[in-house]
CSV table of C-alpha atoms and ligand atoms in Angstrom, one decimal:
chain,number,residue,atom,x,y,z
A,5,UNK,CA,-11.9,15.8,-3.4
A,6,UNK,CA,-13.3,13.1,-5.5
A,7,UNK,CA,-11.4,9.4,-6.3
A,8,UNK,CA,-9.7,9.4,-9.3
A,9,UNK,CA,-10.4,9.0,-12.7
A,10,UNK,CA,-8.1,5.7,-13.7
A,11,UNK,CA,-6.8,4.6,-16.8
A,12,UNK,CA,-5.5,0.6,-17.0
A,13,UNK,CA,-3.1,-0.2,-19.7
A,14,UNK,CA,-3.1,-3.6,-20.7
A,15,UNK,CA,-6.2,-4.1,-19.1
A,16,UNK,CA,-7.9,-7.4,-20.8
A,17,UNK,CA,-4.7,-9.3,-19.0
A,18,UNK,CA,-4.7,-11.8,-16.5
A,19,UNK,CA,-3.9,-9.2,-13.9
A,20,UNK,CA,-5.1,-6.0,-15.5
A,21,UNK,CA,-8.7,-7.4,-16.2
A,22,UNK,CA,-9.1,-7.6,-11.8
A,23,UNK,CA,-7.5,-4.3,-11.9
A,24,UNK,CA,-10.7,-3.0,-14.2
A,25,UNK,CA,-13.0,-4.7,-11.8
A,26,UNK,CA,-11.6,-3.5,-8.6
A,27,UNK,CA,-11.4,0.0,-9.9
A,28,UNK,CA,-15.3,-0.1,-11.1
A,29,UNK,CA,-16.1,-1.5,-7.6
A,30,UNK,CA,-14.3,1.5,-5.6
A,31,UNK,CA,-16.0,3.5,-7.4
A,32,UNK,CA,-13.5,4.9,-9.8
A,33,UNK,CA,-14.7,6.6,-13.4
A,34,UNK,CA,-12.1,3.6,-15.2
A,35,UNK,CA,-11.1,4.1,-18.9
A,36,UNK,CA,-9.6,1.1,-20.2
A,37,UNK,CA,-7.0,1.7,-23.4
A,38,UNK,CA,-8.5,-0.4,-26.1
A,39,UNK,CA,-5.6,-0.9,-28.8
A,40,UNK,CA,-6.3,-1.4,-32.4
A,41,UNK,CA,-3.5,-3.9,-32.8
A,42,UNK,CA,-6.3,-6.5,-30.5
A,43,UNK,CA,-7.2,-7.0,-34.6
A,44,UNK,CA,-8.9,-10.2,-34.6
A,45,UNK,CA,-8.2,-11.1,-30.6
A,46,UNK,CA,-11.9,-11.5,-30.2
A,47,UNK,CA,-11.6,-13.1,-26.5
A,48,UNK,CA,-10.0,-9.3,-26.0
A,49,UNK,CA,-12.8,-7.6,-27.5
A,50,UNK,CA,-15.1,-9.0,-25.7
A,51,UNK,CA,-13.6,-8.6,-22.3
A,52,UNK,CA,-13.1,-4.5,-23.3
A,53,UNK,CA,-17.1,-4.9,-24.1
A,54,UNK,CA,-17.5,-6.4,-20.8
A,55,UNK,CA,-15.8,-3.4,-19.4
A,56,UNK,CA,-18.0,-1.3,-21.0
A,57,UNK,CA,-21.0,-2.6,-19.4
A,58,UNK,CA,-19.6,-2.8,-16.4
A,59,UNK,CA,-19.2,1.3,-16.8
A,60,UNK,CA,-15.8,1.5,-17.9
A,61,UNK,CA,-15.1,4.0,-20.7
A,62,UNK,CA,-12.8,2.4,-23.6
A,63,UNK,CA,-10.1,4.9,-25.0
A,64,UNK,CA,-8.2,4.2,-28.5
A,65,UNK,CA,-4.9,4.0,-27.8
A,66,UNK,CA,-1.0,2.3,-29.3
A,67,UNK,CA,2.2,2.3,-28.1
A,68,UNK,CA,2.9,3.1,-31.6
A,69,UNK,CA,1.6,6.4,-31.3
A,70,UNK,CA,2.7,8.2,-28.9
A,71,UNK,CA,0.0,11.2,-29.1
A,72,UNK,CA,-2.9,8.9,-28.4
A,73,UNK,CA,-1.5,8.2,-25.5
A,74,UNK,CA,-0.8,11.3,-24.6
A,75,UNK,CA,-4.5,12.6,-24.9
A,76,UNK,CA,-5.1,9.1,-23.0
A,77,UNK,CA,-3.5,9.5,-19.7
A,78,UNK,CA,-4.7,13.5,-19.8
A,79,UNK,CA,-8.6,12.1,-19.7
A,80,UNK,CA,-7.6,10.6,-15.8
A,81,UNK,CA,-5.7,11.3,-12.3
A,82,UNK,CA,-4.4,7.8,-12.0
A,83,UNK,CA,-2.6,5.5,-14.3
A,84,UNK,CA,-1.9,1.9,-14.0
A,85,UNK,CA,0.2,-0.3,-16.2
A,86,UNK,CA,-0.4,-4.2,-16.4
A,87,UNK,CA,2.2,-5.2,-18.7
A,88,UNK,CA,3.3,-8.2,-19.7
A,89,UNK,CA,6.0,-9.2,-17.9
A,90,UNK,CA,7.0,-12.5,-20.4
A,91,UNK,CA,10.1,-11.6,-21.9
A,92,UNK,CA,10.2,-13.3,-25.1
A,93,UNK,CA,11.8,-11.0,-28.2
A,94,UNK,CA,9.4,-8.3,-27.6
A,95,UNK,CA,10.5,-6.1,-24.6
A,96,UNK,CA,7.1,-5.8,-23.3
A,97,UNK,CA,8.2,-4.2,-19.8
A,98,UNK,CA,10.4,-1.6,-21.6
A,99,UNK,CA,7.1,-0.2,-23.9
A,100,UNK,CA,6.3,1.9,-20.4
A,101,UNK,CA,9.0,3.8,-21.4
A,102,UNK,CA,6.5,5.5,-24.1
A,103,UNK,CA,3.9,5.6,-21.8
A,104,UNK,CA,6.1,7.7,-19.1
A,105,UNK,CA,7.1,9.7,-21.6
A,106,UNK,CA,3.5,10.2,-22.8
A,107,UNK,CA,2.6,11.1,-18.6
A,108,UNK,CA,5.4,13.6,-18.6
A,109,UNK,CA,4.4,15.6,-21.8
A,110,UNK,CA,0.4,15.4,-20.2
A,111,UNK,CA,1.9,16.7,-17.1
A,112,UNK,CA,-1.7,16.0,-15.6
A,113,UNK,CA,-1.4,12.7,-13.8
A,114,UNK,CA,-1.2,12.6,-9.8
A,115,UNK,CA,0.2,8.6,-9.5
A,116,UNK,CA,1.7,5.9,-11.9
A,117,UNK,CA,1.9,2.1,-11.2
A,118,UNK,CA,4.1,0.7,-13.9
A,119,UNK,CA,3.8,-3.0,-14.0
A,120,UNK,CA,5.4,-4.8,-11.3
A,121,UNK,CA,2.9,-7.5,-9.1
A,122,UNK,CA,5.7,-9.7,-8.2
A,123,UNK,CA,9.1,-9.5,-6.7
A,124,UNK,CA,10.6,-6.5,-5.7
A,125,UNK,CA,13.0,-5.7,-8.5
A,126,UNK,CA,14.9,-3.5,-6.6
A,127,UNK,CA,16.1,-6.3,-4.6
A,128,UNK,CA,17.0,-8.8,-7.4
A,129,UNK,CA,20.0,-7.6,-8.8
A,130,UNK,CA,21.6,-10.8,-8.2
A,131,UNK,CA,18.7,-12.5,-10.3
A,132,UNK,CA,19.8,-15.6,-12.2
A,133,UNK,CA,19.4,-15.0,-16.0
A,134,UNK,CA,17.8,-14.7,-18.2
A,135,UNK,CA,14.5,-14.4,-15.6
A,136,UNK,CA,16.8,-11.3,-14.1
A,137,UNK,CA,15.7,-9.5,-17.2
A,138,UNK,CA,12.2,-8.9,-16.3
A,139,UNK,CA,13.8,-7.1,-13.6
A,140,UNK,CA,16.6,-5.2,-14.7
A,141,UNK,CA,13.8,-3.6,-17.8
A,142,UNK,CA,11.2,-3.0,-14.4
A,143,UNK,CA,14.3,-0.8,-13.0
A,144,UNK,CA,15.1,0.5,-15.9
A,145,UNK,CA,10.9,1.9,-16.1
A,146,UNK,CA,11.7,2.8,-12.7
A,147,UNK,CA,14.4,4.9,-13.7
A,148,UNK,CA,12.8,6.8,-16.0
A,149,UNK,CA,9.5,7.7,-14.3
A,150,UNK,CA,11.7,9.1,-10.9
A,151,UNK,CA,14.0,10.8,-12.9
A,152,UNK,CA,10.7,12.3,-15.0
A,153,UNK,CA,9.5,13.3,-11.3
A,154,UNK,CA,6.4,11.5,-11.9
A,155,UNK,CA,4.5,10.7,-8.7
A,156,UNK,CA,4.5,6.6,-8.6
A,157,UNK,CA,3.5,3.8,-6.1
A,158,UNK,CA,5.2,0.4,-6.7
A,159,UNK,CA,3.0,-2.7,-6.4
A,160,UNK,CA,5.2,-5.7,-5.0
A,161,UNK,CA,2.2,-8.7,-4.8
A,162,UNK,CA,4.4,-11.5,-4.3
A,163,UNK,CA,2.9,-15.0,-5.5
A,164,UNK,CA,-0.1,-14.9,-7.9
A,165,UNK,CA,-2.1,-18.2,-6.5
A,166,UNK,CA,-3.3,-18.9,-9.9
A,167,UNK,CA,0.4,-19.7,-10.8
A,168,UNK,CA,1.9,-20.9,-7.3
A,169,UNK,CA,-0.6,-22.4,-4.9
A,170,UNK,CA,-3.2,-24.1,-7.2
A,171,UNK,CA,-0.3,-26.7,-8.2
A,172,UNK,CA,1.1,-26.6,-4.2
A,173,UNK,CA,3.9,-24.5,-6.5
A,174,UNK,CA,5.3,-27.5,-8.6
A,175,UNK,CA,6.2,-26.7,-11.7
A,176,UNK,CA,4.8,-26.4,-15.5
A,177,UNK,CA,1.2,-27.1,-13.8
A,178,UNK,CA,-1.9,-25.5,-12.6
A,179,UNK,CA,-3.4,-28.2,-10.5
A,180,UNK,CA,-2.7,-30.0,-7.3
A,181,UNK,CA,-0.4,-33.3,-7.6
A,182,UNK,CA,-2.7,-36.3,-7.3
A,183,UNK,CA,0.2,-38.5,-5.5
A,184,UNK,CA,3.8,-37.4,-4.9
A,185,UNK,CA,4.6,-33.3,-4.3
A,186,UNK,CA,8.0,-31.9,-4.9
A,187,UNK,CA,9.3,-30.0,-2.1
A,188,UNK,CA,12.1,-27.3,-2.7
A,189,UNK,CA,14.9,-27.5,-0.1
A,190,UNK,CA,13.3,-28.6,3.0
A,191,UNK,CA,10.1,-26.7,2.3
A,192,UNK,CA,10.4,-24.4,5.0
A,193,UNK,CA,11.0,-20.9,3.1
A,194,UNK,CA,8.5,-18.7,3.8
A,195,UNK,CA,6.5,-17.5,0.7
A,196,UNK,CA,3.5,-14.8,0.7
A,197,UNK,CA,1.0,-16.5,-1.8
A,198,UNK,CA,-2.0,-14.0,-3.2
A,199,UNK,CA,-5.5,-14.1,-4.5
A,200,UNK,CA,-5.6,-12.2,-7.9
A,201,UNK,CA,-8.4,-10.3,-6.2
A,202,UNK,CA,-7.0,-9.1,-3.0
A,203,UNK,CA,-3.9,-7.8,-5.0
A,204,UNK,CA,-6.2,-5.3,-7.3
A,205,UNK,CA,-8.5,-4.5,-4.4
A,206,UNK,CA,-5.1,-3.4,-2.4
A,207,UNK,CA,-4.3,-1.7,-5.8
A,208,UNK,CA,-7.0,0.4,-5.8
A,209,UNK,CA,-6.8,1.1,-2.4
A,210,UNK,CA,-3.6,2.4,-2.6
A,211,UNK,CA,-4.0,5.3,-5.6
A,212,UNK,CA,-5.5,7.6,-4.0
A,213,UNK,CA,-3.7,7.1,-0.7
A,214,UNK,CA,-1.2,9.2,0.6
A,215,UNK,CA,0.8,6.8,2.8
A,216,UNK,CA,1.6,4.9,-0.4
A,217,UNK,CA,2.9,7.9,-2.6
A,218,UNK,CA,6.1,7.3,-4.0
A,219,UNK,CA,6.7,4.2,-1.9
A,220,UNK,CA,6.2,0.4,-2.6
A,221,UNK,CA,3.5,-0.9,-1.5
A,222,UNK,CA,4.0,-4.8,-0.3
A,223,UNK,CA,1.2,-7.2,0.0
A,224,UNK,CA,2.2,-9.3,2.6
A,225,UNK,CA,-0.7,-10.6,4.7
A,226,UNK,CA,0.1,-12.2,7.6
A,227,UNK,CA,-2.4,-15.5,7.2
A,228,UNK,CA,-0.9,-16.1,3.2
A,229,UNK,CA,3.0,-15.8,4.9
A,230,UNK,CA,3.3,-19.4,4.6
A,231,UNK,CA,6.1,-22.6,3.6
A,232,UNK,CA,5.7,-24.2,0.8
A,233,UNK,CA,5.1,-27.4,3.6
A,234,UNK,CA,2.1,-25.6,5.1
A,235,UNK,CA,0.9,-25.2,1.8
A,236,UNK,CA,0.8,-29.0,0.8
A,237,UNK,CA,-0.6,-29.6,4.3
A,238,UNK,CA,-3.3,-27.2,3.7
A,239,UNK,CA,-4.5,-29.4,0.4
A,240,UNK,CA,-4.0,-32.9,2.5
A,241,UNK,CA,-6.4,-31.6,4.8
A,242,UNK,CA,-8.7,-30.4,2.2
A,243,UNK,CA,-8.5,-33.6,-0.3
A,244,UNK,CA,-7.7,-35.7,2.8
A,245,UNK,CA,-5.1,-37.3,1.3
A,246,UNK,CA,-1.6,-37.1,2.5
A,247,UNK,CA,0.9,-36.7,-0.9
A,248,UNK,CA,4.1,-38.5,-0.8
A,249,UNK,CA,6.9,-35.9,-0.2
A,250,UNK,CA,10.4,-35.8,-2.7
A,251,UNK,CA,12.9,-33.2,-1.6
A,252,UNK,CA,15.1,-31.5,-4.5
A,253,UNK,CA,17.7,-29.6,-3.3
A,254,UNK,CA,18.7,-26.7,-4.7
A,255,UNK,CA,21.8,-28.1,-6.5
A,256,UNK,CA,20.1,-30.6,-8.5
A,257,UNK,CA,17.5,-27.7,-9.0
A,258,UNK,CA,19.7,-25.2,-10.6
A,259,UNK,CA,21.4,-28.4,-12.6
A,260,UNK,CA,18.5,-29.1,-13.6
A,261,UNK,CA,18.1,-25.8,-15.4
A,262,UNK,CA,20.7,-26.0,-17.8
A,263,UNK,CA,18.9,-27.7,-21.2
A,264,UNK,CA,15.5,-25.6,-20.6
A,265,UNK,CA,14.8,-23.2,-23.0
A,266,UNK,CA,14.3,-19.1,-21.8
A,267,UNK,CA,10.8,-19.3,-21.0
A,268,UNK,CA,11.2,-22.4,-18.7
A,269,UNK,CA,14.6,-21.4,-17.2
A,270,UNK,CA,13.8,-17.8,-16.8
A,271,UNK,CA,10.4,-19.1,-14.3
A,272,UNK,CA,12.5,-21.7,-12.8
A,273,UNK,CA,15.0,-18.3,-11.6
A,274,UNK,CA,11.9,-16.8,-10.4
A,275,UNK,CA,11.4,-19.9,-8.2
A,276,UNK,CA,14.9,-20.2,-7.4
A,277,UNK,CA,14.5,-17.0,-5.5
A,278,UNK,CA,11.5,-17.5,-3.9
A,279,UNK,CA,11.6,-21.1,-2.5
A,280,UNK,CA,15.2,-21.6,-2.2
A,281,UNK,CA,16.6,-18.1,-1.0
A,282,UNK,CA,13.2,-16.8,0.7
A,283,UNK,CA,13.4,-14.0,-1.5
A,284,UNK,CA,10.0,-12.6,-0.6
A,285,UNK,CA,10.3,-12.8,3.1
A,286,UNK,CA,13.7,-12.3,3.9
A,287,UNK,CA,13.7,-8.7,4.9
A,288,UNK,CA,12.1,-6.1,6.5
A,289,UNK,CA,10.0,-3.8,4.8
A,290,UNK,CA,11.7,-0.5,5.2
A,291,UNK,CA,10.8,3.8,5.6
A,292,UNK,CA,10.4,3.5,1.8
A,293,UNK,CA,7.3,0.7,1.8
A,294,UNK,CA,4.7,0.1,3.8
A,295,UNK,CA,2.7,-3.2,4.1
A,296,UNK,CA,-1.3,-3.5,2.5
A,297,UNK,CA,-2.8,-5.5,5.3
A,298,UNK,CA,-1.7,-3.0,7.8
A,299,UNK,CA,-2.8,0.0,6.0
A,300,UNK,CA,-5.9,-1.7,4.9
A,301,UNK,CA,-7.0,-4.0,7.6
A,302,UNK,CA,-10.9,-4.1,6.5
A,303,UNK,CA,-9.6,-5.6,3.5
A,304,UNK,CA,-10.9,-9.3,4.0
A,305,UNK,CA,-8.4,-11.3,1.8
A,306,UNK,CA,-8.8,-14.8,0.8
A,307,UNK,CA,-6.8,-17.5,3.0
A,308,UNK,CA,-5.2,-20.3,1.0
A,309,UNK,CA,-7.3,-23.1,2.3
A,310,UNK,CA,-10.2,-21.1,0.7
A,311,UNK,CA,-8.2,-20.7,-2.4
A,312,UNK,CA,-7.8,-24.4,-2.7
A,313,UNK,CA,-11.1,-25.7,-2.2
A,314,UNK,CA,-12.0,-25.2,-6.1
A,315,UNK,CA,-9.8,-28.0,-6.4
A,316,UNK,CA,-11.1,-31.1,-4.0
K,4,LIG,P1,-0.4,-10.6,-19.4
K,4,LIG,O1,0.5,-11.6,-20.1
K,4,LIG,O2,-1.8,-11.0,-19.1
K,4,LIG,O3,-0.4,-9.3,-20.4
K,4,LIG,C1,-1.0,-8.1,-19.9
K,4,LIG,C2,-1.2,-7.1,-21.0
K,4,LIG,O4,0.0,-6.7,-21.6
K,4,LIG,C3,-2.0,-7.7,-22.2
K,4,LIG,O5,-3.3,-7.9,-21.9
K,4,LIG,C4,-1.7,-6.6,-23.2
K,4,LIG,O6,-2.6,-5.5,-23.1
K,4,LIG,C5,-0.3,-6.1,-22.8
K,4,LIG,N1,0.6,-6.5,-23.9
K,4,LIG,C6,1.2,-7.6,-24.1
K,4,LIG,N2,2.0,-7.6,-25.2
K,4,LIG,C7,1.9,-6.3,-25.7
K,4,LIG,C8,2.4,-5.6,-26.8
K,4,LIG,N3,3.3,-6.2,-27.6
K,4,LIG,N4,2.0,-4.3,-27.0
K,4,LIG,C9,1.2,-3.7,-26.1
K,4,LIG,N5,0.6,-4.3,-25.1
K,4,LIG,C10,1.0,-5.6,-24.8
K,4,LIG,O7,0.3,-10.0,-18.1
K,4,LIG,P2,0.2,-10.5,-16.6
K,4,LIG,O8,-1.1,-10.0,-16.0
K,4,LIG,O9,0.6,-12.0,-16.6
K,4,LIG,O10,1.5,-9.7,-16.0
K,4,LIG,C11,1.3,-8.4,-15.5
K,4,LIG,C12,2.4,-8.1,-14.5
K,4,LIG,O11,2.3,-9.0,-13.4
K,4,LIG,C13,3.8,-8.3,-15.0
K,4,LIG,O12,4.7,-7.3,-14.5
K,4,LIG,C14,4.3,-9.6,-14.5
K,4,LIG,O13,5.7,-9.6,-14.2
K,4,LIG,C15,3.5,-9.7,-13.2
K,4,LIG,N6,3.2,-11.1,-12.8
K,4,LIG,C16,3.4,-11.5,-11.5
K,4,LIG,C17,3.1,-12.8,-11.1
K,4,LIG,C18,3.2,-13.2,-9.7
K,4,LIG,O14,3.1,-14.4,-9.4
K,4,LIG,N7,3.5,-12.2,-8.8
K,4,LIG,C19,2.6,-13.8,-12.1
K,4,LIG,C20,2.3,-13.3,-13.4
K,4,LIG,C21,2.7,-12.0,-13.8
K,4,LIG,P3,-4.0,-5.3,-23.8
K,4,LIG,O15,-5.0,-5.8,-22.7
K,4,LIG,O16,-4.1,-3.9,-24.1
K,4,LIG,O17,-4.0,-6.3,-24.9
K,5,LIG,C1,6.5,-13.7,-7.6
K,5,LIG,O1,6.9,-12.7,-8.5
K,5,LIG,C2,6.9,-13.0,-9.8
K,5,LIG,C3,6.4,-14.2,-10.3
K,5,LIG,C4,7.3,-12.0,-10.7
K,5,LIG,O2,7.8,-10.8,-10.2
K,5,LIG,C5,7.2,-12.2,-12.1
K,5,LIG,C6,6.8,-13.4,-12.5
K,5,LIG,C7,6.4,-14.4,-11.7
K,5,LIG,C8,6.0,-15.8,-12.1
K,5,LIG,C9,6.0,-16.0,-13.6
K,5,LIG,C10,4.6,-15.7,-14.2
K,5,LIG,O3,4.8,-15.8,-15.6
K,5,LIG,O4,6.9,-16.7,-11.6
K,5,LIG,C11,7.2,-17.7,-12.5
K,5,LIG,C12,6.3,-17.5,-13.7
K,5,LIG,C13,5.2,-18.5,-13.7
K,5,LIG,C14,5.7,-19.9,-13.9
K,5,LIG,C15,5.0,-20.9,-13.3
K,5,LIG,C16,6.8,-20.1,-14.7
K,5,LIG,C17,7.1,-21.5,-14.9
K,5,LIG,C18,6.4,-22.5,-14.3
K,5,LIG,O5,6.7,-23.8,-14.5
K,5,LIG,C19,5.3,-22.2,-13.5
K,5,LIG,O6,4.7,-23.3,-13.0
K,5,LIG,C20,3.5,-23.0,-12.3
């Protein structure tokens, strides 16, 4: 049997675009859903033209009506959803509520990865608000498309390094600390930080396999299963400067959250978890998820001291 055709939804975003990429590279025939309400997004237009060199076919295609969508996902085998996961007004994560609905009328798709890439929803029901809401709408997607019987694989990719290690995970920046580094509790949680690239290579990997069908798939390689310590050791070594060290514990953290705005305080949450409770790390992956490195060991991902060096 051949690999799957592929459709990405919300495929010129920062996650979807690598999802394109790795889908052209394996070798997948990739449609991409090009949506007239882009309008005058040329930056978007241009990275859907980009596709299209790169052999991806573009498909018209809203949220606002349902029957394109429909004729959209019955074109492939495979469709992957790259929402937005900022939760402003607009409920971006609950829109894949048309789209399953459009997948169970086409009745033709095989596997569905709604957009996830992060923290296991399914274990954050004691999220902090208002970040918890991003999770409770991923559950509620999650809902839908197993009650709809529609085969699924669940992407959990942990840390993004674009957000988390290129700033040694400080906040409301993108780039190392030149000085002094803020260390959450005593550093020592361990986090599973990711290369944008490795988590759509894994991605791809895992559509057509049947190990990952209706299970989550976690992306937890053992060499990016680091402390946030280990981290900012990695960068002293590489800039050869040692940074001076302030600890902030986890009460003045959360105090500290109380005059942000949503945006700020639902991110903050999301760090809460992870650096504080060791949310990504502190369990064991069970029957119903299996691990990427271990299913895909030729995958060669990118170690965090080779993320960094962009940086020095
Ligand atoms: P982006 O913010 O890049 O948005 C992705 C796409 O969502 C956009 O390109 C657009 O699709 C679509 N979209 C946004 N708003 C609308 C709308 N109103 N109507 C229709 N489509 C819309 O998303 P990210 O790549 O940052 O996030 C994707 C997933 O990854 C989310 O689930 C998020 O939670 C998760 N994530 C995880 C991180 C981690 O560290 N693990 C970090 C960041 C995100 P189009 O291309 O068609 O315009
Ligand atoms: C690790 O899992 C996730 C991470 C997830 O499931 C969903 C979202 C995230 C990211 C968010 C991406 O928008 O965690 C926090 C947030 C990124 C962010 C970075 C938010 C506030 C910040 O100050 C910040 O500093 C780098």
């Amino acid at each position: 049997m051949g690999k799957s055709k592929v459709l990405v939804v919300g495929a010129t975003g920062y996650i979807g675009r690598r999802i394109v990429k790795a889908s052209l590279d394996q070798g997948h025939i990739t449609y991409v859903l090009q949506r007239p309400e882009i309008g005058l997004d040329i930056d978007k237009l241009h990275v859907l033209m980009s596709f299209k060199k790169q052999g991806a076919r573009l498909v018209q295609g809203s949220f606002s009506d349902q029957q394109s969508l429909v004729e959209a996902v019955k074109k492939v085998d495979v469709v992957i959803c790259t929402m937005s996961g900022v939760h402003f007004k607009t409920h971006n994560i609950l829109m894949q509520l048309n789209l399953v609905d459009a997948i169970k009328e086409a009745g033709n798709v095989k596997r569905f990865l709604p957009s996830e890439f992060g923290m296991d929803p399914a274990r954050m029901e004691h999220a902090l608000a208002p970040g918890r809401e991003t999770f409770d709408e991923k559950m509620i997607v999650r809902k839908a498309i197993e009650d709809a019987k529609i085969p699924f694989t669940y992407v959990s990719a942990n840390c993004f390094a674009g957000y988390f290690v290129g700033s040694l995970s400080q906040l409301e920046t993108l780039t190392p600390p030149k000085d002094k580094v803020h260390l959450y509790g005593d550093g020592n949680a361990k986090i599973v930080y990711m290369d944008e690239d490795d988590v759509a290579t894994y991605t791809i990997k895992a559509i057509d396999d049947p190990r990952t069908l209706n299970k989550t798939l976690y992306l937890r390689p053992p060499e990016n299963i680091l402390s946030q310590r280990q981290l900012v050791e990695i960068w002293e070594k590489l800039s050869g400067k040692k940074l001076e060290k302030i600890i902030i514990s986890g009460d003045d953290f959360l105090a500290s959250m109380k005059d942000m705005d949503y945006a700020a305080k639902a991110g903050m949450g999301h760090f809460y978890h992870i650096f504080y409770e060791g949310c990504l790390t502190n369990f064991e992956i069970g029957e119903d998820g299996e691990e990427a490195s271990n299913l895909y060991p030729e995958v060669k991902y990118t170690r965090m001291d080779e993320y960094l060096k962009i940086f020095v």
